[in-house]
Amino acid sequence: MDMLLEALLSILTLEGLITILAGVTAGLFIGALPGLTATMALAVLLPFTFTMSPLQGLMALGAVYMGAIYGGAFTAILINTPGTPSSIATTFDGYPMARQGRAYEALAAATIASVVGGIIGVAFLLLLAPPLARLAVVFGPAEMFWVALLGLTLVASLSSGSLLKGLLGGCIGMLLSTIGVSPIGGETRFIFGFPALQGGIELIVALIGLFVIPELISMAAQGRGALPESGKLKGGAGSAVLRMGKHIFAKPINLIRSCIIGQIIAIIPGAGGNVTSLVAYNEARRFSKDPASFGKGNVDGVIASESSNNVMVAGSMVPLLTLGIPGAPPDAIILGVLLMHGLRPGIDLFTETGVLTNGFILSMGFAALFLLPVGLMGGRLIHRIVVKTPFYFLLPSIAMVTILGTYALRNSMVDVLIMLLLGTVGYFLRLIGIQAAPIVLGMILGVIAEKGYVQTMLAAVVDPIPWLRLVANPLSIVLACLVVLSVATTLLPGWLERSGRMAKVKRDEEQAP
């Protein structure tokens, strides 16, 4: 307790609070720009931390990380563009709310959910780091394969009512994930003579192409802006914040469930916030009394996505600080800063340098709190700009930012061409009912599933029945059962509905004269 108090006092200084506030603000605007990820934001900030003390440098990185993950919600809601991969699920209901003139309500809900999620993630990290780290070690290749398969069962929720089209979209995404050098064998696949494709298709490139370009084409074709100009707030901004706060805390089950899901997935290295938000969104829809409203402007979808992906910020630090294993790509940069200052992850980090470690963790809690004023003011400003800007200015501006953001990833025009090609194809796929979300989900989980399966089969090469290695321990069996249960609960309602319709038709035929 004395160590926590000392850590708290070390960050409650004018310099410390300014560092956190500046980091949150910078991260928010970087995260809101399509193509500029949280990892990129931390990489840009890294050289500036060399002149800071270890605690101040970590505070700045933590604040930027928290702000960038939250910032992705702005463009997800206002222009249907996930600013970061973690905000994919936010587009599903956030943008429909914006199209209904409820953009600021969606932003307010995302802000409050992000603040609560960030604080709960910090609490988890402070209280449960060692036992949760031991749980992360249990996840081997077989378990990761089942986690990926469990994630792929989400396609029914992301496919606008058509399971077949959702599965087709997921298969397209998995095929795209195989382009480039194999993660295990090292062989080159589907590059068609283009060396630039050896690194595969960047997830951010696919996100921008599949989400932004179709929307830009629709805006140009219909001659409309991203949001209706009549989208005014009922009772003003303050009233919208109060309504959303009352909605979230009056029925906290969705929020609590999403935070728990976010924490559990966050400790699995490699899963990341994109998987976290999609799973939380799916469970919010599954347990909702009105699942049909999801994808059409249900604020609970925004709450689930944003609370879970902000839990991930602190949650992914569990394996990093205790085992030295980055839970997500941005954590690798924070690991580099720790090592640069001679700090080795492990139990010593919490004992010998406990004040610094706890100060860093607590600073992320303050960063989450700063999201509230910064996010609400920034959201109001950006909302006004997007609503008031004529579409003939807004459309080329968004196009320019997306092209620059795509090029900045690897300084490659090939990425820009891939983005434009995927976007054009995505537009036509959307016309026939195949949405971008299942395709992106297939890309994310395809790599995880392939690595898990191939590594498991290589380890089982001497076994008489190699595939049994996939269910060789209790955790794998539990995950496999969850996959079966998830598929069953997805298919059962449709089967019951069809059975009921057939029974009704049969009764009507029997009663007919």
XYZ file of C-alpha atoms in Angstrom, residues 32-469:
438
model
C -8.670 9.307 -35.446
C -6.632 9.477 -38.667
C -7.159 6.386 -40.842
C -3.877 4.555 -41.365
C -2.109 5.976 -38.304
C -2.265 3.205 -35.705
C -1.463 3.176 -31.998
C 1.748 1.301 -32.827
C 2.786 4.035 -35.237
C 1.957 6.728 -32.677
C 4.163 5.076 -30.044
C 6.965 4.535 -32.572
C 6.929 8.253 -33.464
C 6.953 9.229 -29.785
C 9.735 6.793 -28.834
C 12.738 9.063 -29.626
C 11.281 11.835 -27.447
C 11.282 9.533 -24.403
C 15.080 9.199 -24.505
C 15.440 12.556 -22.756
C 12.736 11.803 -20.159
C 12.969 9.965 -16.886
C 11.843 6.319 -17.053
C 8.516 7.079 -15.332
C 7.733 10.156 -17.417
C 8.573 8.323 -20.647
C 6.312 5.409 -19.738
C 3.539 7.806 -18.683
C 3.705 9.545 -22.065
C 3.626 6.244 -23.962
C 0.734 4.899 -21.882
C -1.298 8.075 -22.395
C -0.738 8.112 -26.150
C -1.654 4.408 -26.312
C -4.903 4.986 -24.410
C -5.812 8.034 -26.497
C -5.034 6.376 -29.841
C -7.193 3.300 -29.180
C -10.094 5.549 -28.185
C -9.480 7.997 -31.053
C -10.282 5.327 -33.608
C -13.937 5.596 -32.569
C -14.265 9.113 -33.989
C -13.865 8.225 -37.646
C -15.586 4.864 -37.072
C -18.724 6.718 -36.002
C -18.561 9.816 -38.196
C -17.352 8.471 -41.561
C -17.638 4.678 -41.184
C -13.846 4.325 -41.097
C -12.108 2.484 -38.237
C -9.297 4.805 -37.182
C -7.573 1.783 -35.649
C -8.265 -1.948 -36.095
C -9.712 -1.989 -32.564
C -12.601 0.186 -33.763
C -13.906 -2.152 -36.465
C -16.940 -3.206 -34.412
C -17.694 0.427 -33.519
C -18.619 1.119 -37.136
C -21.432 -1.463 -37.099
C -23.794 0.645 -34.977
C -21.883 3.909 -34.543
C -22.178 4.972 -38.165
C -25.884 4.026 -38.475
C -26.494 6.174 -35.384
C -24.641 9.027 -37.081
C -26.735 8.604 -40.228
C -29.831 8.925 -38.019
C -28.585 12.261 -36.661
C -27.388 10.692 -33.381
C -23.651 11.063 -33.993
C -22.896 12.892 -30.758
C -24.892 10.355 -28.765
C -22.705 7.626 -30.256
C -19.559 9.642 -29.480
C -20.734 10.257 -25.908
C -21.496 6.549 -25.400
C -18.091 5.598 -26.859
C -16.356 8.096 -24.580
C -18.047 6.975 -21.372
C -17.559 3.293 -22.239
C -13.888 3.935 -23.053
C -13.308 5.711 -19.755
C -14.923 2.929 -17.740
C -13.151 0.246 -19.772
C -9.783 1.923 -19.331
C -10.210 2.235 -15.557
C -11.396 -1.371 -15.187
C -8.420 -2.542 -17.248
C -6.043 -0.710 -14.921
C -7.779 -2.224 -11.880
C -7.409 -5.705 -13.391
C -3.734 -5.057 -14.057
C -3.046 -3.844 -10.514
C -4.884 -6.675 -8.769
C -4.644 -9.705 -11.034
C -1.423 -9.431 -13.048
C 0.460 -12.497 -11.704
C -2.415 -15.047 -11.867
C -3.586 -13.766 -15.259
C -0.044 -14.026 -16.600
C 0.066 -17.688 -15.617
C -3.169 -18.205 -17.545
C -1.636 -16.625 -20.662
C 1.182 -19.191 -20.630
C -1.348 -22.035 -20.946
C -2.395 -20.885 -24.434
C -0.316 -22.892 -26.878
C -0.760 -23.376 -30.649
C -3.758 -25.726 -30.283
C -5.551 -23.302 -27.967
C -4.864 -20.399 -30.336
C -6.344 -22.455 -33.195
C -9.581 -22.919 -31.237
C -9.624 -19.245 -30.215
C -9.402 -18.301 -33.903
C -12.159 -20.770 -34.803
C -14.315 -19.340 -32.021
C -13.775 -15.900 -33.485
C -14.761 -17.102 -36.942
C -18.173 -18.103 -35.602
C -18.868 -14.349 -35.362
C -19.491 -14.114 -39.115
C -23.217 -14.701 -38.594
C -23.394 -11.553 -36.464
C -21.459 -9.491 -38.995
C -23.240 -10.562 -42.168
C -26.513 -8.593 -42.088
C -28.720 -11.624 -41.606
C -27.248 -13.945 -44.262
C -25.026 -16.646 -42.801
C -24.018 -17.887 -46.262
C -22.843 -14.428 -47.352
C -21.057 -13.980 -44.048
C -19.215 -17.286 -44.491
C -18.313 -16.294 -48.041
C -16.909 -13.000 -46.785
C -14.934 -14.803 -44.082
C -13.495 -17.204 -46.681
C -12.451 -14.277 -48.886
C -10.661 -12.743 -45.901
C -8.891 -15.994 -45.049
C -7.718 -16.316 -48.657
C -6.355 -12.766 -48.525
C -4.480 -13.644 -45.320
C -2.539 -16.378 -47.155
C -0.891 -13.906 -49.571
C 2.847 -13.566 -48.964
C 5.398 -15.630 -47.089
C 3.997 -18.467 -44.993
C 4.401 -17.716 -41.254
C 5.619 -21.269 -40.557
C 7.132 -22.923 -43.638
C 8.529 -19.762 -45.230
C 7.240 -20.559 -48.742
C 5.900 -17.740 -50.893
C 2.226 -17.902 -51.859
C -0.045 -16.034 -54.272
C 2.256 -13.088 -54.992
C 1.767 -13.453 -58.790
C 5.283 -12.265 -59.546
C 5.056 -9.078 -57.431
C 7.859 -9.025 -54.796
C 6.031 -6.253 -52.925
C 3.364 -8.803 -51.959
C 5.844 -11.011 -50.076
C 4.967 -9.215 -46.853
C 1.278 -9.934 -47.409
C -1.579 -7.442 -47.286
C -1.343 -5.096 -44.306
C -4.457 -5.197 -42.141
C -4.663 -1.389 -42.079
C -4.496 -1.279 -45.879
C -7.385 -3.750 -46.073
C -9.363 -1.837 -43.424
C -9.060 1.451 -45.266
C -9.827 -0.141 -48.613
C -12.822 -2.208 -47.530
C -14.419 0.364 -45.219
C -13.494 3.790 -46.613
C -13.432 3.465 -50.393
C -16.941 1.918 -50.749
C -18.324 4.696 -48.558
C -16.551 7.354 -50.632
C -17.934 5.826 -53.838
C -21.452 5.858 -52.331
C -21.053 9.487 -51.244
C -19.900 10.487 -54.729
C -22.635 8.490 -56.477
C -25.435 9.872 -54.315
C -24.039 13.389 -53.948
C -24.341 13.372 -50.162
C -22.148 14.089 -47.160
C -21.022 11.561 -44.616
C -23.755 12.672 -42.185
C -27.136 14.357 -42.557
C -26.853 18.086 -42.020
C -30.040 17.988 -39.976
C -28.354 15.837 -37.312
C -28.931 18.142 -34.338
C -28.819 17.142 -30.710
C -31.937 16.871 -28.600
C -31.361 19.089 -25.600
C -27.754 19.901 -26.475
C -24.450 18.096 -25.963
C -24.788 17.922 -22.175
C -28.162 16.230 -22.459
C -26.746 13.626 -24.864
C -23.935 12.810 -22.436
C -26.377 12.447 -19.534
C -28.703 10.228 -21.574
C -25.887 7.939 -22.612
C -24.453 7.818 -19.093
C -27.851 6.899 -17.685
C -28.324 4.236 -20.368
C -24.919 2.654 -19.691
C -25.130 2.562 -15.900
C -28.823 1.726 -15.656
C -28.138 -1.603 -17.400
C -24.481 -2.332 -16.627
C -24.470 -6.021 -17.628
C -23.372 -5.284 -21.202
C -20.560 -3.051 -19.961
C -19.331 -5.529 -17.338
C -19.526 -8.490 -19.719
C -17.615 -6.610 -22.421
C -14.894 -5.573 -19.976
C -14.440 -9.148 -18.744
C -14.254 -10.439 -22.327
C -11.755 -7.707 -23.152
C -9.533 -8.592 -20.212
C -9.551 -12.335 -20.909
C -8.684 -11.923 -24.591
C -6.170 -9.151 -23.904
C -3.864 -11.463 -21.953
C -3.587 -13.831 -24.940
C -0.539 -12.628 -26.905
C -1.401 -11.888 -30.522
C -5.164 -11.604 -30.141
C -5.246 -7.796 -29.995
C -8.020 -5.254 -29.640
C -9.577 -6.031 -33.019
C -10.519 -9.559 -31.912
C -11.514 -8.269 -28.468
C -14.040 -5.737 -29.758
C -15.546 -8.163 -32.276
C -16.089 -10.878 -29.671
C -17.569 -8.396 -27.182
C -19.878 -7.013 -29.884
C -21.026 -10.504 -30.805
C -21.823 -11.384 -27.197
C -23.700 -8.114 -26.703
C -25.830 -8.993 -29.705
C -26.280 -12.605 -28.616
C -27.558 -11.661 -25.142
C -29.643 -8.694 -26.282
C -33.423 -8.793 -26.094
C -33.479 -7.136 -29.512
C -30.599 -8.628 -31.540
C -32.190 -7.573 -34.831
C -31.517 -3.912 -33.970
C -27.747 -4.459 -33.954
C -26.143 -3.070 -37.086
C -28.971 -0.535 -37.389
C -27.971 1.950 -34.695
C -28.108 0.121 -31.341
C -25.935 2.031 -28.888
C -25.185 -1.164 -26.947
C -23.002 -2.284 -29.859
C -20.878 0.870 -29.521
C -20.635 0.390 -25.758
C -19.506 -3.230 -26.086
C -16.859 -2.452 -28.678
C -15.368 0.623 -27.020
C -15.352 -0.664 -23.444
C -13.670 -3.935 -24.444
C -10.963 -2.421 -26.634
C -9.989 0.100 -23.956
C -9.761 -2.656 -21.335
C -7.258 -4.208 -23.735
C -4.806 -1.296 -23.347
C -3.978 -2.111 -19.731
C -4.991 -5.768 -20.040
C -2.359 -6.511 -22.666
C 0.275 -5.244 -20.214
C -0.286 -8.329 -18.041
C 1.901 -10.687 -20.092
C 4.263 -7.815 -20.930
C 5.088 -6.740 -17.379
C 5.120 -10.234 -15.874
C 6.528 -12.428 -18.658
C 8.095 -10.006 -21.114
C 5.628 -11.113 -23.831
C 3.923 -8.215 -25.673
C 0.184 -8.820 -25.635
C -0.366 -6.518 -28.632
C 1.917 -4.822 -31.211
C 2.118 -1.438 -29.380
C 3.330 -3.264 -26.255
C 6.520 -4.252 -28.070
C 7.543 -0.584 -28.138
C 6.852 -0.218 -24.414
C 8.938 -3.355 -23.811
C 11.776 -1.692 -25.715
C 11.575 1.376 -23.451
C 11.659 -0.823 -20.340
C 14.736 -2.678 -21.584
C 16.378 0.583 -22.645
C 16.163 1.775 -19.044
C 17.487 -1.543 -17.703
C 14.090 -2.760 -16.463
C 13.446 -6.487 -16.912
C 9.826 -7.763 -16.923
C 9.062 -10.174 -14.109
C 8.368 -10.215 -10.407
C 11.282 -7.847 -9.749
C 9.473 -5.173 -11.716
C 6.745 -5.191 -9.050
C 9.090 -5.437 -6.058
C 12.438 -3.748 -6.679
C 11.018 -1.048 -8.982
C 7.455 -1.179 -7.705
C 7.051 2.596 -7.468
C 7.905 3.072 -11.142
C 5.776 0.127 -12.300
C 2.746 1.083 -10.219
C 3.184 4.721 -11.248
C 3.058 3.692 -14.895
C -0.075 1.590 -14.314
C -1.823 4.330 -12.330
C -0.942 6.905 -14.997
C -2.968 4.873 -17.508
C -5.914 5.159 -15.129
C -5.531 8.955 -15.147
C -5.209 8.842 -18.947
C -8.555 7.033 -19.072
C -10.114 9.754 -16.902
C -8.723 12.475 -19.177
C -10.485 10.812 -22.109
C -13.780 12.193 -20.784
C -13.154 15.967 -21.106
C -10.766 15.685 -24.062
C -12.995 13.224 -25.915
C -16.255 15.103 -25.381
C -14.775 18.438 -26.471
C -12.843 16.913 -29.362
C -15.861 14.862 -30.404
C -18.090 17.948 -30.488
C -15.539 19.806 -32.601
C -14.951 16.992 -35.093
C -18.687 16.270 -35.283
C -19.415 19.889 -36.238
C -16.676 19.862 -38.884
C -17.947 16.650 -40.495
C -21.617 17.727 -40.444
C -21.058 21.264 -41.705
C -18.449 20.537 -44.391
C -20.027 20.207 -47.874
C -19.517 16.739 -49.309
C -17.573 18.095 -52.330
C -14.917 19.304 -49.833
C -15.263 16.436 -47.399
C -14.971 13.629 -49.966
C -11.588 14.646 -51.480
C -10.261 15.497 -48.003
C -11.082 12.025 -46.685
C -9.661 10.461 -49.850
C -6.405 12.392 -49.485
C -6.013 11.456 -45.804
C -6.680 7.787 -46.493
C -4.197 7.671 -49.377
C -1.513 9.444 -47.326
C -2.194 7.199 -44.328
C -1.941 4.078 -46.487
C 1.285 5.236 -48.115
C 2.812 6.156 -44.748
C 2.501 2.575 -43.468
C 5.426 1.241 -45.533
C 6.159 4.131 -47.927
C 4.752 1.928 -50.673
C 2.583 2.872 -53.639
C 1.765 -0.833 -53.959
C -0.163 -0.550 -50.672
C -2.117 2.373 -52.119
C -2.978 0.386 -55.240
C -4.017 -2.629 -53.128
C -6.175 -0.363 -50.983
C -7.922 1.098 -54.035
C -8.397 -2.344 -55.599
C -9.821 -3.856 -52.402
C -12.072 -0.840 -51.977
C -13.476 -1.109 -55.489
C -14.073 -4.848 -55.098
C -15.526 -4.225 -51.632
C -18.022 -1.749 -53.098
C -19.377 -4.319 -55.548
C -19.381 -7.034 -52.875
C -21.440 -4.748 -50.667
C -23.978 -4.344 -53.467
C -24.617 -8.102 -53.395
C -24.810 -8.212 -49.602
C -21.263 -9.274 -48.637
C -20.117 -6.861 -45.951
C -16.559 -5.757 -45.177
C -16.619 -6.941 -41.548
C -16.579 -10.723 -42.233
C -13.763 -10.233 -44.770
C -11.627 -8.341 -42.249
C -12.442 -10.903 -39.561
C -11.247 -13.665 -41.882
C -7.992 -11.791 -42.501
C -7.355 -11.281 -38.793
C -8.165 -14.795 -37.660
C -6.922 -16.660 -40.729
C -3.281 -16.099 -39.781
C -3.884 -17.069 -36.137
C -5.750 -20.246 -37.132
C -3.125 -21.264 -39.682
C -0.198 -20.784 -37.305
C -1.956 -22.621 -34.493
C -2.973 -25.564 -36.692
C 0.371 -25.974 -38.489
C 2.404 -25.722 -35.276
C 0.142 -28.264 -33.580
C 0.409 -30.700 -36.496
C 4.191 -30.332 -36.603
C 4.386 -31.146 -32.890
C 2.122 -34.163 -33.431
C 3.971 -35.592 -36.427
C 4.979 -38.726 -34.456
C 1.524 -39.261 -32.942
C -0.570 -42.125 -34.354
C -3.566 -39.765 -34.800
C -2.036 -36.250 -35.162
C -5.300 -34.275 -35.109
C -6.060 -35.521 -31.579
C -3.335 -33.136 -30.417
